[in-house]
PDB file of N, CA and C in Angstrom:
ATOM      1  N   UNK A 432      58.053 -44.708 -45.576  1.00 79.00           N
ATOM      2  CA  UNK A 432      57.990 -44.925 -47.022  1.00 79.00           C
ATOM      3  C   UNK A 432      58.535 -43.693 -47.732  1.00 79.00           C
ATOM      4  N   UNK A 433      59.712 -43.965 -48.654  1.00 91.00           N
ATOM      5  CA  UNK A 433      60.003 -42.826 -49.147  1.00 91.00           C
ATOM      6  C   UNK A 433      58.949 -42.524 -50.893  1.00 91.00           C
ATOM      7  N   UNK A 434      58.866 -41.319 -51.121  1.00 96.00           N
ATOM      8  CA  UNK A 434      58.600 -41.060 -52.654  1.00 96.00           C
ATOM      9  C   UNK A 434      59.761 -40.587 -53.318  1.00 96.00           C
ATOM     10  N   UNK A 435      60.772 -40.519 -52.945  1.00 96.00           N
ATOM     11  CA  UNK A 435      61.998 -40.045 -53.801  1.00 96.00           C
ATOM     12  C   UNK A 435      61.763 -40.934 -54.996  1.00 96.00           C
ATOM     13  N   UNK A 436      61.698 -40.238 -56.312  1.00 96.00           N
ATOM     14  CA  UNK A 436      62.420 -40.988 -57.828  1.00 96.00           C
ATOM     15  C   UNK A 436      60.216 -40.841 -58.374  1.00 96.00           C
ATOM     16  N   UNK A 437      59.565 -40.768 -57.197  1.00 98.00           N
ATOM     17  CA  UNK A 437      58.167 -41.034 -57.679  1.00 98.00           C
ATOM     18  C   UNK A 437      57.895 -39.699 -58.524  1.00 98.00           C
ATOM     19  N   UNK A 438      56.424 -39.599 -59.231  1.00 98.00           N
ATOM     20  CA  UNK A 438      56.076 -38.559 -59.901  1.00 98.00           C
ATOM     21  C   UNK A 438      54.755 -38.229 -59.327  1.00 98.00           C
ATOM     22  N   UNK A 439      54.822 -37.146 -58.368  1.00 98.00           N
ATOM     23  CA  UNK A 439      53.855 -36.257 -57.895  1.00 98.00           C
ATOM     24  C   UNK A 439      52.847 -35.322 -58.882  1.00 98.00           C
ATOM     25  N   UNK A 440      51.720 -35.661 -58.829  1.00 98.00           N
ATOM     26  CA  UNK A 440      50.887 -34.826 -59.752  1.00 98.00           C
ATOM     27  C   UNK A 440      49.866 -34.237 -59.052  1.00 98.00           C
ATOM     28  N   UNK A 441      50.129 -32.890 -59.356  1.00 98.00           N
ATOM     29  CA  UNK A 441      49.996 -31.923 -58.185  1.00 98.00           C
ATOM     30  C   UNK A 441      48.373 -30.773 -59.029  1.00 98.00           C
ATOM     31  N   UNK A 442      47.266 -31.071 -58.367  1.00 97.00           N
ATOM     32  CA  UNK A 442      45.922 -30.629 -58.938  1.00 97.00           C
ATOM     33  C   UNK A 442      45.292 -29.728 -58.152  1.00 97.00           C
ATOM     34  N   UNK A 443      45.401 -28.321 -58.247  1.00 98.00           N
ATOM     35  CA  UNK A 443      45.040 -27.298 -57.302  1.00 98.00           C
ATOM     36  C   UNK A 443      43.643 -27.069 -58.435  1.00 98.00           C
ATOM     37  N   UNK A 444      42.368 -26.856 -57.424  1.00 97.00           N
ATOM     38  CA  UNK A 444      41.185 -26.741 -58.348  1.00 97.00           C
ATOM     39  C   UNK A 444      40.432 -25.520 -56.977  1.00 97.00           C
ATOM     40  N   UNK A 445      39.746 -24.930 -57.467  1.00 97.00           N
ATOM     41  CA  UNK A 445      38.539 -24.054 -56.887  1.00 97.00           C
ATOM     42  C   UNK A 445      36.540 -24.961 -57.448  1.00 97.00           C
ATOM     43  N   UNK A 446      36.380 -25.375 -56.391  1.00 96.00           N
ATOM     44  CA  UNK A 446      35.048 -25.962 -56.762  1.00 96.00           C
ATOM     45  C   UNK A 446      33.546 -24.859 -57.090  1.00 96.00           C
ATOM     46  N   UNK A 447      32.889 -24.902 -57.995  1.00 95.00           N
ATOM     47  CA  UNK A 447      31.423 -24.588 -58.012  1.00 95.00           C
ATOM     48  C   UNK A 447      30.843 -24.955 -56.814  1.00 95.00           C
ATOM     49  N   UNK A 448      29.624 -24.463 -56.844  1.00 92.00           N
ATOM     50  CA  UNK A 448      28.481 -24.807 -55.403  1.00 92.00           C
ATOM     51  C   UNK A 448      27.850 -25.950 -56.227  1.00 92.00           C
ATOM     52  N   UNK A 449      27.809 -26.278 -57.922  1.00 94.00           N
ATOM     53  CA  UNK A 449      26.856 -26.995 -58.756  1.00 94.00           C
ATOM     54  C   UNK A 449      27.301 -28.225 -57.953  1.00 94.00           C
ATOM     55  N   UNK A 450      26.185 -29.393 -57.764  1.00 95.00           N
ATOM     56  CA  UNK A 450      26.087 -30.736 -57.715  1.00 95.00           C
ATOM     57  C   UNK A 450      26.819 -31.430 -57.006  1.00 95.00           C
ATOM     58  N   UNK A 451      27.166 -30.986 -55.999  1.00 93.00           N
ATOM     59  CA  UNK A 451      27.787 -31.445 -54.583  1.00 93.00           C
ATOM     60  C   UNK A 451      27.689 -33.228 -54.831  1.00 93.00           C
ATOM     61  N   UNK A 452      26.366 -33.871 -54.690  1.00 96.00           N
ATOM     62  CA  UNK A 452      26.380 -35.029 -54.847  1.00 96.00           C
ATOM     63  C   UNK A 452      26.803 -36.032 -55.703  1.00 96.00           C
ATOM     64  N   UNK A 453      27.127 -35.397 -57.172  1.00 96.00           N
ATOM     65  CA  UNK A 453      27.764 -35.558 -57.759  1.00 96.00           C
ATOM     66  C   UNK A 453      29.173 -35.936 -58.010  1.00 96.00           C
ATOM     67  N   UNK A 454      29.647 -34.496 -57.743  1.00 95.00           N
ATOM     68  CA  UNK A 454      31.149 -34.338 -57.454  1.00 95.00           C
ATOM     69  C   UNK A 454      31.673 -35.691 -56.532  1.00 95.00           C
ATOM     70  N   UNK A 455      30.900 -35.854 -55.274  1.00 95.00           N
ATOM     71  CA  UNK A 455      31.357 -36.876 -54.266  1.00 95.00           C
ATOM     72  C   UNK A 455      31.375 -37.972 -54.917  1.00 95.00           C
ATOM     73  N   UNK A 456      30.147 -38.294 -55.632  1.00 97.00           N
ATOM     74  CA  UNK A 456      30.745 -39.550 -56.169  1.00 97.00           C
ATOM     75  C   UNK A 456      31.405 -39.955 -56.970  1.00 97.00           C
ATOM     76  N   UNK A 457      31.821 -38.887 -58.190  1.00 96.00           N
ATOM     77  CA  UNK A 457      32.894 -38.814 -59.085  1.00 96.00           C
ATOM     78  C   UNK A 457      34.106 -38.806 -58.362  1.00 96.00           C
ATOM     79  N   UNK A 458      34.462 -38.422 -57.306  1.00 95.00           N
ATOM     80  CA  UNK A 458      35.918 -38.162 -56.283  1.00 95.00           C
ATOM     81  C   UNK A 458      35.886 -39.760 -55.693  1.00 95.00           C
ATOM     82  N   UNK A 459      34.852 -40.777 -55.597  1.00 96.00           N
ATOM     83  CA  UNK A 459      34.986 -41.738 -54.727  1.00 96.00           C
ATOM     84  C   UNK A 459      35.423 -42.812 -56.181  1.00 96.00           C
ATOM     85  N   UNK A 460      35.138 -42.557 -56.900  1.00 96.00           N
ATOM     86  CA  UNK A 460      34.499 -43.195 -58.096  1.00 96.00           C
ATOM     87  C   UNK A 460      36.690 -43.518 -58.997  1.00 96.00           C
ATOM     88  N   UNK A 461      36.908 -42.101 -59.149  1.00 96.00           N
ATOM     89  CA  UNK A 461      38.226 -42.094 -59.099  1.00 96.00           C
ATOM     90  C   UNK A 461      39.170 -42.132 -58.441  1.00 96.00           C
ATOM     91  N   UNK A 462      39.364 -42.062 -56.769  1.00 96.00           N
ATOM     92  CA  UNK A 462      40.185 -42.477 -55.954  1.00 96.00           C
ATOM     93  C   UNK A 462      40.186 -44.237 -56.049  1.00 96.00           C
ATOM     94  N   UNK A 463      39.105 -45.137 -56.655  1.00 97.00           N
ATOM     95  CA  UNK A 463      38.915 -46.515 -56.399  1.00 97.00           C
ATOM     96  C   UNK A 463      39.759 -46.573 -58.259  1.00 97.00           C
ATOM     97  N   UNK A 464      39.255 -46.358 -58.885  1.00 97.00           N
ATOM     98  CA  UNK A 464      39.905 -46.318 -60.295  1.00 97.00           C
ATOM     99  C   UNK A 464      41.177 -45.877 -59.941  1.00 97.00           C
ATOM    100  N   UNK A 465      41.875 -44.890 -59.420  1.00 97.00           N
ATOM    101  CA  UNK A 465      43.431 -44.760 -59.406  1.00 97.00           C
ATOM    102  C   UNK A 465      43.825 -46.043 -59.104  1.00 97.00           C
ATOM    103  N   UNK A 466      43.505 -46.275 -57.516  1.00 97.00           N
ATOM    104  CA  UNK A 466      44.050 -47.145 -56.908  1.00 97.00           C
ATOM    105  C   UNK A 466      44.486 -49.192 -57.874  1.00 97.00           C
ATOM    106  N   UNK A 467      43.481 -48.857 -58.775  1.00 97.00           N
ATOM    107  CA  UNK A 467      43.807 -50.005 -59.703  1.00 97.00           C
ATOM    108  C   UNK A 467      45.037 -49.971 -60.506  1.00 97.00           C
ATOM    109  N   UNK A 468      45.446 -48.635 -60.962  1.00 97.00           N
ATOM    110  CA  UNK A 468      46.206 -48.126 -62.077  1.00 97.00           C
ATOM    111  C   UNK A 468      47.716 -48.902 -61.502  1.00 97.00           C
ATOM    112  N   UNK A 469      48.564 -49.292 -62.529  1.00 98.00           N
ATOM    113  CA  UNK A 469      49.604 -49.337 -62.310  1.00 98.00           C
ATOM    114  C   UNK A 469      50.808 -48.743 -62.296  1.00 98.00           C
ATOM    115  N   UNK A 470      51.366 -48.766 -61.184  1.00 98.00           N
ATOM    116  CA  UNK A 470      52.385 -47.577 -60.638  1.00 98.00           C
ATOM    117  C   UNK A 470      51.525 -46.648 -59.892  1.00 98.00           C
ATOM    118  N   UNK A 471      50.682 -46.589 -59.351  1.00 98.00           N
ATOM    119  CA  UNK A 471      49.870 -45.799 -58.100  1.00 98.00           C
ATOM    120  C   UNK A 471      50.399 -46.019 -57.036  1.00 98.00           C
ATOM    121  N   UNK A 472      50.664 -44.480 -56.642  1.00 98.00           N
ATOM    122  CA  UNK A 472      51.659 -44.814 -55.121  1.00 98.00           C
ATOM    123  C   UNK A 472      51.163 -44.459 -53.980  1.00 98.00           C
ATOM    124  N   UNK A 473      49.802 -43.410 -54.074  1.00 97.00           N
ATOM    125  CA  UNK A 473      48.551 -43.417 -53.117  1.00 97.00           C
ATOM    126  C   UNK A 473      48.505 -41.844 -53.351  1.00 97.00           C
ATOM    127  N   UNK A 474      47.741 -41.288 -52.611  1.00 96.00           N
ATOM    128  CA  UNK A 474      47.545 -39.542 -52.892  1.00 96.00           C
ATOM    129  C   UNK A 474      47.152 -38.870 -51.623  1.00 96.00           C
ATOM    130  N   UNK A 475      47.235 -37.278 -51.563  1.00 96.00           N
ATOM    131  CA  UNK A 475      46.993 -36.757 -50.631  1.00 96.00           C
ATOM    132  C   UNK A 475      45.986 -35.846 -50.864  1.00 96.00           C
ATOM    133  N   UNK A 476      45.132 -35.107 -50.320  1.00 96.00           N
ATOM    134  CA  UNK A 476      43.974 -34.148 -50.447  1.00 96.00           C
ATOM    135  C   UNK A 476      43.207 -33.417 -49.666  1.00 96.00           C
ATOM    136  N   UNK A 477      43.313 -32.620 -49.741  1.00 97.00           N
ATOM    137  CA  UNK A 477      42.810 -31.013 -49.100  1.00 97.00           C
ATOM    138  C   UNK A 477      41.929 -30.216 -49.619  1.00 97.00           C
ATOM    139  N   UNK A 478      40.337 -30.050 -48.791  1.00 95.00           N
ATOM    140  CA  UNK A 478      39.672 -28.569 -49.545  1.00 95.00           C
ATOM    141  C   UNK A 478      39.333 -27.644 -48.514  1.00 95.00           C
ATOM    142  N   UNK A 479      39.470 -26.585 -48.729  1.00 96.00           N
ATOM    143  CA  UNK A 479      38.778 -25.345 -47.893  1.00 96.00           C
ATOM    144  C   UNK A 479      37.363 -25.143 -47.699  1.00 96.00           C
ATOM    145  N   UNK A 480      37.040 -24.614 -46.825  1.00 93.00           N
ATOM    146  CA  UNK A 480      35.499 -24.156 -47.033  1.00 93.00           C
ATOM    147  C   UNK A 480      35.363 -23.197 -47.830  1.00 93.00           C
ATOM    148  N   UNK A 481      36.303 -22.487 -48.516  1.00 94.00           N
ATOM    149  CA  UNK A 481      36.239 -21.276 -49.394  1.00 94.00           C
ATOM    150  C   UNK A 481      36.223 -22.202 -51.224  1.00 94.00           C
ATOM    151  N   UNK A 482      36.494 -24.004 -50.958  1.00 91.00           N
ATOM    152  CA  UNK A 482      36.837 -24.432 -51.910  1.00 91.00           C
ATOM    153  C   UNK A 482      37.895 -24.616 -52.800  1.00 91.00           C
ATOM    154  N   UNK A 483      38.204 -23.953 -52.322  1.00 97.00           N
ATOM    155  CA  UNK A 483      40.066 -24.322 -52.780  1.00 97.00           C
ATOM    156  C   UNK A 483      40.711 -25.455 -52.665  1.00 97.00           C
ATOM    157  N   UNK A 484      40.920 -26.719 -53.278  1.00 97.00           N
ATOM    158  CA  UNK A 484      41.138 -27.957 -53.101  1.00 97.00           C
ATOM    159  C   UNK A 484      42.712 -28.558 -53.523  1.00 97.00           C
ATOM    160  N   UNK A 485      43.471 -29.152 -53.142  1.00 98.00           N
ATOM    161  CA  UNK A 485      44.584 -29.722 -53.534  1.00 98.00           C
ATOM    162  C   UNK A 485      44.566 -31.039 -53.021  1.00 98.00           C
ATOM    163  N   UNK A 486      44.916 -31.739 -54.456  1.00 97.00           N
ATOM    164  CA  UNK A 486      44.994 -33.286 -54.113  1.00 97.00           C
ATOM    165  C   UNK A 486      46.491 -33.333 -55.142  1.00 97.00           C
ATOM    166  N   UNK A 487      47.399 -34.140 -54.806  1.00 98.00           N
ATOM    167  CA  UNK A 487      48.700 -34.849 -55.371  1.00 98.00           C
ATOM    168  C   UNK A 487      48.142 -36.606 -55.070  1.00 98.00           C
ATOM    169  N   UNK A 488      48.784 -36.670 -56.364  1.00 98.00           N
ATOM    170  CA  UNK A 488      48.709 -37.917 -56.414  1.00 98.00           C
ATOM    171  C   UNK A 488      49.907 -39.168 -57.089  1.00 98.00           C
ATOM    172  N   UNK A 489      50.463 -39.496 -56.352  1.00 98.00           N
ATOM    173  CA  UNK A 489      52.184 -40.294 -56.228  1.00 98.00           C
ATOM    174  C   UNK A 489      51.962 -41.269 -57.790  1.00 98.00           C
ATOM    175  N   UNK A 490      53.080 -41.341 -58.304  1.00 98.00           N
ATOM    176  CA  UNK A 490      53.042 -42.244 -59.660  1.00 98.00           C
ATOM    177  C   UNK A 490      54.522 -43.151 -59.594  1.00 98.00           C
ATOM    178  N   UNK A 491      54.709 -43.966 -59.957  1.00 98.00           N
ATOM    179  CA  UNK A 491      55.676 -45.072 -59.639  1.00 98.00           C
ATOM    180  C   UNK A 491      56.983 -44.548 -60.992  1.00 98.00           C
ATOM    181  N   UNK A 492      56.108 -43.504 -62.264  1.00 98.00           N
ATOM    182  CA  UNK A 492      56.788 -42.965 -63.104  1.00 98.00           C
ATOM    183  C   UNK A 492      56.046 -41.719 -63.812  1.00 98.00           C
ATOM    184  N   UNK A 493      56.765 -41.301 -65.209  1.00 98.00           N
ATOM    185  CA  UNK A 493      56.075 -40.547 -65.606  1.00 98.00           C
ATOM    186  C   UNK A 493      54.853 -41.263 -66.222  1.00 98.00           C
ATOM    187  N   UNK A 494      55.581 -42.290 -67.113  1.00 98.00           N
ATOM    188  CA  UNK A 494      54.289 -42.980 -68.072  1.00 98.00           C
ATOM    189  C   UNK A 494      53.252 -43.916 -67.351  1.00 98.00           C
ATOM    190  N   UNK A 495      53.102 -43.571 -66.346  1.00 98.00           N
ATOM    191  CA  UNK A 495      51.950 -44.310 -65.245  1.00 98.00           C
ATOM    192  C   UNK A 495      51.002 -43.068 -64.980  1.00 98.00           C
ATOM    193  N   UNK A 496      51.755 -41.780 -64.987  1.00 98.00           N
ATOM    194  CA  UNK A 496      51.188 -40.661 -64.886  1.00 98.00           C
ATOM    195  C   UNK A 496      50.162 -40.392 -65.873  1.00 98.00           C
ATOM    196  N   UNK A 497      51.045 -40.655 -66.824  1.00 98.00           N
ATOM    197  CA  UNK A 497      50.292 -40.142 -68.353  1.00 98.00           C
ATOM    198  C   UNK A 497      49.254 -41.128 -68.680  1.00 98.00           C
ATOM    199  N   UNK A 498      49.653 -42.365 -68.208  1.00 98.00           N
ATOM    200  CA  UNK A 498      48.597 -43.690 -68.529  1.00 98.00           C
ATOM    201  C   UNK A 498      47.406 -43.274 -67.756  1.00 98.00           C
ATOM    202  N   UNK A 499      47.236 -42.714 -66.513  1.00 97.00           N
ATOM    203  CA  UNK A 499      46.139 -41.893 -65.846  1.00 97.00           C
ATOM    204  C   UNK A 499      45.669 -40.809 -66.458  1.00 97.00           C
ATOM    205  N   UNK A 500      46.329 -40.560 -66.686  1.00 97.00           N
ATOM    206  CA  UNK A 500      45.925 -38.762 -67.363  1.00 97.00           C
ATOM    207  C   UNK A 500      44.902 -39.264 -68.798  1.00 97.00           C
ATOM    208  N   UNK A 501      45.771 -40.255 -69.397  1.00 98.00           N
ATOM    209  CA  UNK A 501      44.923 -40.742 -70.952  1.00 98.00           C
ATOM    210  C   UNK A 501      43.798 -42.010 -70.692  1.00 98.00           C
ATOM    211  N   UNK A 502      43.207 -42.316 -69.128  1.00 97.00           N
ATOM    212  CA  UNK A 502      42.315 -43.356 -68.903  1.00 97.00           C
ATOM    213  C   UNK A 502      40.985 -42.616 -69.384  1.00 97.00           C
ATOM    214  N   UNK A 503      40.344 -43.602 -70.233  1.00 97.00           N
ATOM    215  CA  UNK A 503      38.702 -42.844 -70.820  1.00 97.00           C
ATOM    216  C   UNK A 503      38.352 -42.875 -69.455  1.00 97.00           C
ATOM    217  N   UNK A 504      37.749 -43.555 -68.646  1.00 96.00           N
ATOM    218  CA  UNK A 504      37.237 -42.685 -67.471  1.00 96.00           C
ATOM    219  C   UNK A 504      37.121 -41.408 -66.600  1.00 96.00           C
ATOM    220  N   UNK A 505      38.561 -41.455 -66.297  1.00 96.00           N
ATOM    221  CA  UNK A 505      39.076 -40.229 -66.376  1.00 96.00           C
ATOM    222  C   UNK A 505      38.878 -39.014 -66.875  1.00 96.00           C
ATOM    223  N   UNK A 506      38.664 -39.495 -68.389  1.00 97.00           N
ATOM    224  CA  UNK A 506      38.596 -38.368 -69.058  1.00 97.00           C
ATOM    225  C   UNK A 506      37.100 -37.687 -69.208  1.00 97.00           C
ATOM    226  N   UNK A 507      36.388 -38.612 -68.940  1.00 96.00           N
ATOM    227  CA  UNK A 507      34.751 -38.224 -68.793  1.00 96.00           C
ATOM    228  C   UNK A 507      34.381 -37.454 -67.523  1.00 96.00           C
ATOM    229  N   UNK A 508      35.494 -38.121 -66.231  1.00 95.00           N
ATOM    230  CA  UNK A 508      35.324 -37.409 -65.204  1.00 95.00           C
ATOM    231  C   UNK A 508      35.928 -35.850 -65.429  1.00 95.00           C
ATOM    232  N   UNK A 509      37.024 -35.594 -65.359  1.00 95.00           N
ATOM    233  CA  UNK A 509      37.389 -34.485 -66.156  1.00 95.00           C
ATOM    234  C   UNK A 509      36.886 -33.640 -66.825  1.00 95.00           C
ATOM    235  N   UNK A 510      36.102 -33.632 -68.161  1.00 96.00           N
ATOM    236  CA  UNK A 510      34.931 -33.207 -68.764  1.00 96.00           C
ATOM    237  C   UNK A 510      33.984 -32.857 -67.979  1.00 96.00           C
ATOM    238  N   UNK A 511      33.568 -33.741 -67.150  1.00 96.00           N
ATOM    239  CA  UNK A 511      31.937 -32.984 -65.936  1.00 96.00           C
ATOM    240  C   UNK A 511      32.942 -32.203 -65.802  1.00 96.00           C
ATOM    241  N   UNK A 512      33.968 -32.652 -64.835  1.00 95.00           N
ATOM    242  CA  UNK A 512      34.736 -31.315 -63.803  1.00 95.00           C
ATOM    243  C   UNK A 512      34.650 -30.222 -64.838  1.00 95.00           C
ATOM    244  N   UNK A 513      34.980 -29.893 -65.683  1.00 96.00           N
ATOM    245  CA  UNK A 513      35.404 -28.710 -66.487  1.00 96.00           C
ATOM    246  C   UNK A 513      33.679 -27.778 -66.687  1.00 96.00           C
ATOM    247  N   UNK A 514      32.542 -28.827 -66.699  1.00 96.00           N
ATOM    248  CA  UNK A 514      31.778 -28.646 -67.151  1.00 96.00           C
ATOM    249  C   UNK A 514      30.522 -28.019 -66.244  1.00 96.00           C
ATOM    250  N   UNK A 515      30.941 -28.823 -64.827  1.00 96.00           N
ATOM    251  CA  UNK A 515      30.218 -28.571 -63.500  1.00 96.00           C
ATOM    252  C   UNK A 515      30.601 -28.054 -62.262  1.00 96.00           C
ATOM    253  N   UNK A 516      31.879 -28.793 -62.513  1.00 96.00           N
ATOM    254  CA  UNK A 516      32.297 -28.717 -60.801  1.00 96.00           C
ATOM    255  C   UNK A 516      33.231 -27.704 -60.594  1.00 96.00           C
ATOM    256  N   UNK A 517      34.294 -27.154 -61.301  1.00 97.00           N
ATOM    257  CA  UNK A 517      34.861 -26.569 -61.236  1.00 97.00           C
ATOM    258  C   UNK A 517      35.107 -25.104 -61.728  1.00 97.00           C
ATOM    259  N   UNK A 518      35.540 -24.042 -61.057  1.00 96.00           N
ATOM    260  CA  UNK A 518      35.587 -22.696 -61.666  1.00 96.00           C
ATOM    261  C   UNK A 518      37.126 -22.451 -61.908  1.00 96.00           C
ATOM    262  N   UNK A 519      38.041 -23.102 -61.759  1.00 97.00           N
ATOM    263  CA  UNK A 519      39.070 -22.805 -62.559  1.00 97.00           C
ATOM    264  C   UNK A 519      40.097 -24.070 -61.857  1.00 97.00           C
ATOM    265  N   UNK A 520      41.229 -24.168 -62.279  1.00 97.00           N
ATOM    266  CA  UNK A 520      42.596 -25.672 -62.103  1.00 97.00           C
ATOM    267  C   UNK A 520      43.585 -25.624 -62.309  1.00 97.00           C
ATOM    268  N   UNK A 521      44.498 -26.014 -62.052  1.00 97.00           N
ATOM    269  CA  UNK A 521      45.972 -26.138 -62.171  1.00 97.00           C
ATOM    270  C   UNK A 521      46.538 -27.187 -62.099  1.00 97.00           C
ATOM    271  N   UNK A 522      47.433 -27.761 -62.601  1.00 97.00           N
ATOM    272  CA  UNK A 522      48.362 -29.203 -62.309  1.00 97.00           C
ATOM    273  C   UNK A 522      49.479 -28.807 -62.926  1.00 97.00           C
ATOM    274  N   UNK A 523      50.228 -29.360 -61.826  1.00 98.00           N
ATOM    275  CA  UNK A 523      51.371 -29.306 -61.919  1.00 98.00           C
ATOM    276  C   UNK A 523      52.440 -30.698 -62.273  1.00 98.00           C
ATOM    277  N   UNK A 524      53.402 -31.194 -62.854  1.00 98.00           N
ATOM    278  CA  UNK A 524      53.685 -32.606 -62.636  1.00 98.00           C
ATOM    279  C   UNK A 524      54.783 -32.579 -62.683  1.00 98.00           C
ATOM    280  N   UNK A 525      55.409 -32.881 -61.102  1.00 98.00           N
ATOM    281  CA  UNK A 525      57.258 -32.780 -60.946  1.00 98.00           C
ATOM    282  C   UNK A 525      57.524 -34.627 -60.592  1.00 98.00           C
ATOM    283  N   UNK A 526      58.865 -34.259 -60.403  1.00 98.00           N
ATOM    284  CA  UNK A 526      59.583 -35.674 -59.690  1.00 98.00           C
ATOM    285  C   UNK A 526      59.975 -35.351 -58.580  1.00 98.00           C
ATOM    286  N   UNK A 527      59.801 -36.148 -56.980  1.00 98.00           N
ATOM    287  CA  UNK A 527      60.016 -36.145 -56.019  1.00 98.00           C
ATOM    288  C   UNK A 527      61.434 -36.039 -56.004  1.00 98.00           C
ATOM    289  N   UNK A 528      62.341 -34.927 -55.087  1.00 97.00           N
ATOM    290  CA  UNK A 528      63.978 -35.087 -55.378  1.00 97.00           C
ATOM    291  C   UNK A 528      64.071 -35.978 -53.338  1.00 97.00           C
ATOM    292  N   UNK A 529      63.536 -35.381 -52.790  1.00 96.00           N
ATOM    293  CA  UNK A 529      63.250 -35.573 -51.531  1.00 96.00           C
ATOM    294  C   UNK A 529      62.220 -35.571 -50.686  1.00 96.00           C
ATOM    295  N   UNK A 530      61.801 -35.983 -49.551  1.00 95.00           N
ATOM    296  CA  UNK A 530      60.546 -36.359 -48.808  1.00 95.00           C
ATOM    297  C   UNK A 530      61.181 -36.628 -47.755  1.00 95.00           C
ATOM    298  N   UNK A 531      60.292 -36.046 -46.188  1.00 93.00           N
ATOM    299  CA  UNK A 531      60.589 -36.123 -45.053  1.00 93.00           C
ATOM    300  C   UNK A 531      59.270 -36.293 -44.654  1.00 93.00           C
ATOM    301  N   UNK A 532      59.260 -37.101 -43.309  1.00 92.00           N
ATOM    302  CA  UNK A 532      57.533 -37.194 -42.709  1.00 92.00           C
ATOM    303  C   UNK A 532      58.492 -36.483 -40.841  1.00 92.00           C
ATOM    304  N   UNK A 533      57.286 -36.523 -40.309  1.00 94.00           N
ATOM    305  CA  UNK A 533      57.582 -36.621 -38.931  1.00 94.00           C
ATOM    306  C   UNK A 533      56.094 -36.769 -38.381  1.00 94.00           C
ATOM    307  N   UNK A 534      55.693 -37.204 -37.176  1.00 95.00           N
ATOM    308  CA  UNK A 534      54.264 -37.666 -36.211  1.00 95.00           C
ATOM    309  C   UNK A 534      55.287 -37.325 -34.536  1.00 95.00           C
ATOM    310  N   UNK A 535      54.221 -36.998 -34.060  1.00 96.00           N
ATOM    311  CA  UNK A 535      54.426 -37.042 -32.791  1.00 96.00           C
ATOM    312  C   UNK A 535      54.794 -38.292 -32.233  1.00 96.00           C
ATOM    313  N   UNK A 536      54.846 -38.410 -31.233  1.00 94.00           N
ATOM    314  CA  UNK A 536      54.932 -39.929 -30.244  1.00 94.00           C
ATOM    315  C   UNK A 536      53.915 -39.625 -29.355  1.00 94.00           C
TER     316      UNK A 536
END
């Protein structure tokens, strides 16, 4: 599957120790809400034990991007994050020019 032409939105965050149980279900809560959105092209995600987290998440365009970015849900989730979960964030939002995979055999 290629992402060439897709819009990668790229969310580097450092987590709090606050409300672990929380957080999880806000992260399960919005991976099921993306997946509805239209133009969702699926996402990838990474955290450290030091907390350092990166998730990208594929968009079919920009204004599918932004239609996520401006979902009230979203935006409530967002708000905790700012409010609980997180000690600082970054996003980034490019266009895929190229993409390569490789797996063993």
């Amino acid at each position: 599957m290629t992402r060439k032409g897709q819009i990668a939105v790229i969310f580097m965050s450092v987590r709090t120790d606050a409300d672990a149980e929380g957080y999880a279900a806000a992260v399960d809560a919005m991976d099921a809400r993306a997946a509805l959105q239209p133009g969702y092209c699926g996402f990838h995600s990474a955290r450290g034990p030091d907390g350092l987290g990166i998730t990208v998440s594929y968009w079919a365009d920009d204004d599918c991007a932004k239609a996520w970015r401006d979902d009230p849900e979203h935006k409530l989730i967002r708000d905790a994050g700012r409010d609980r979960w997180y000690s600082r964030y970054e996003l980034v939002v490019a266009r895929v020019e190229r993409d390569y995979d490789w797996q063993r055999a």
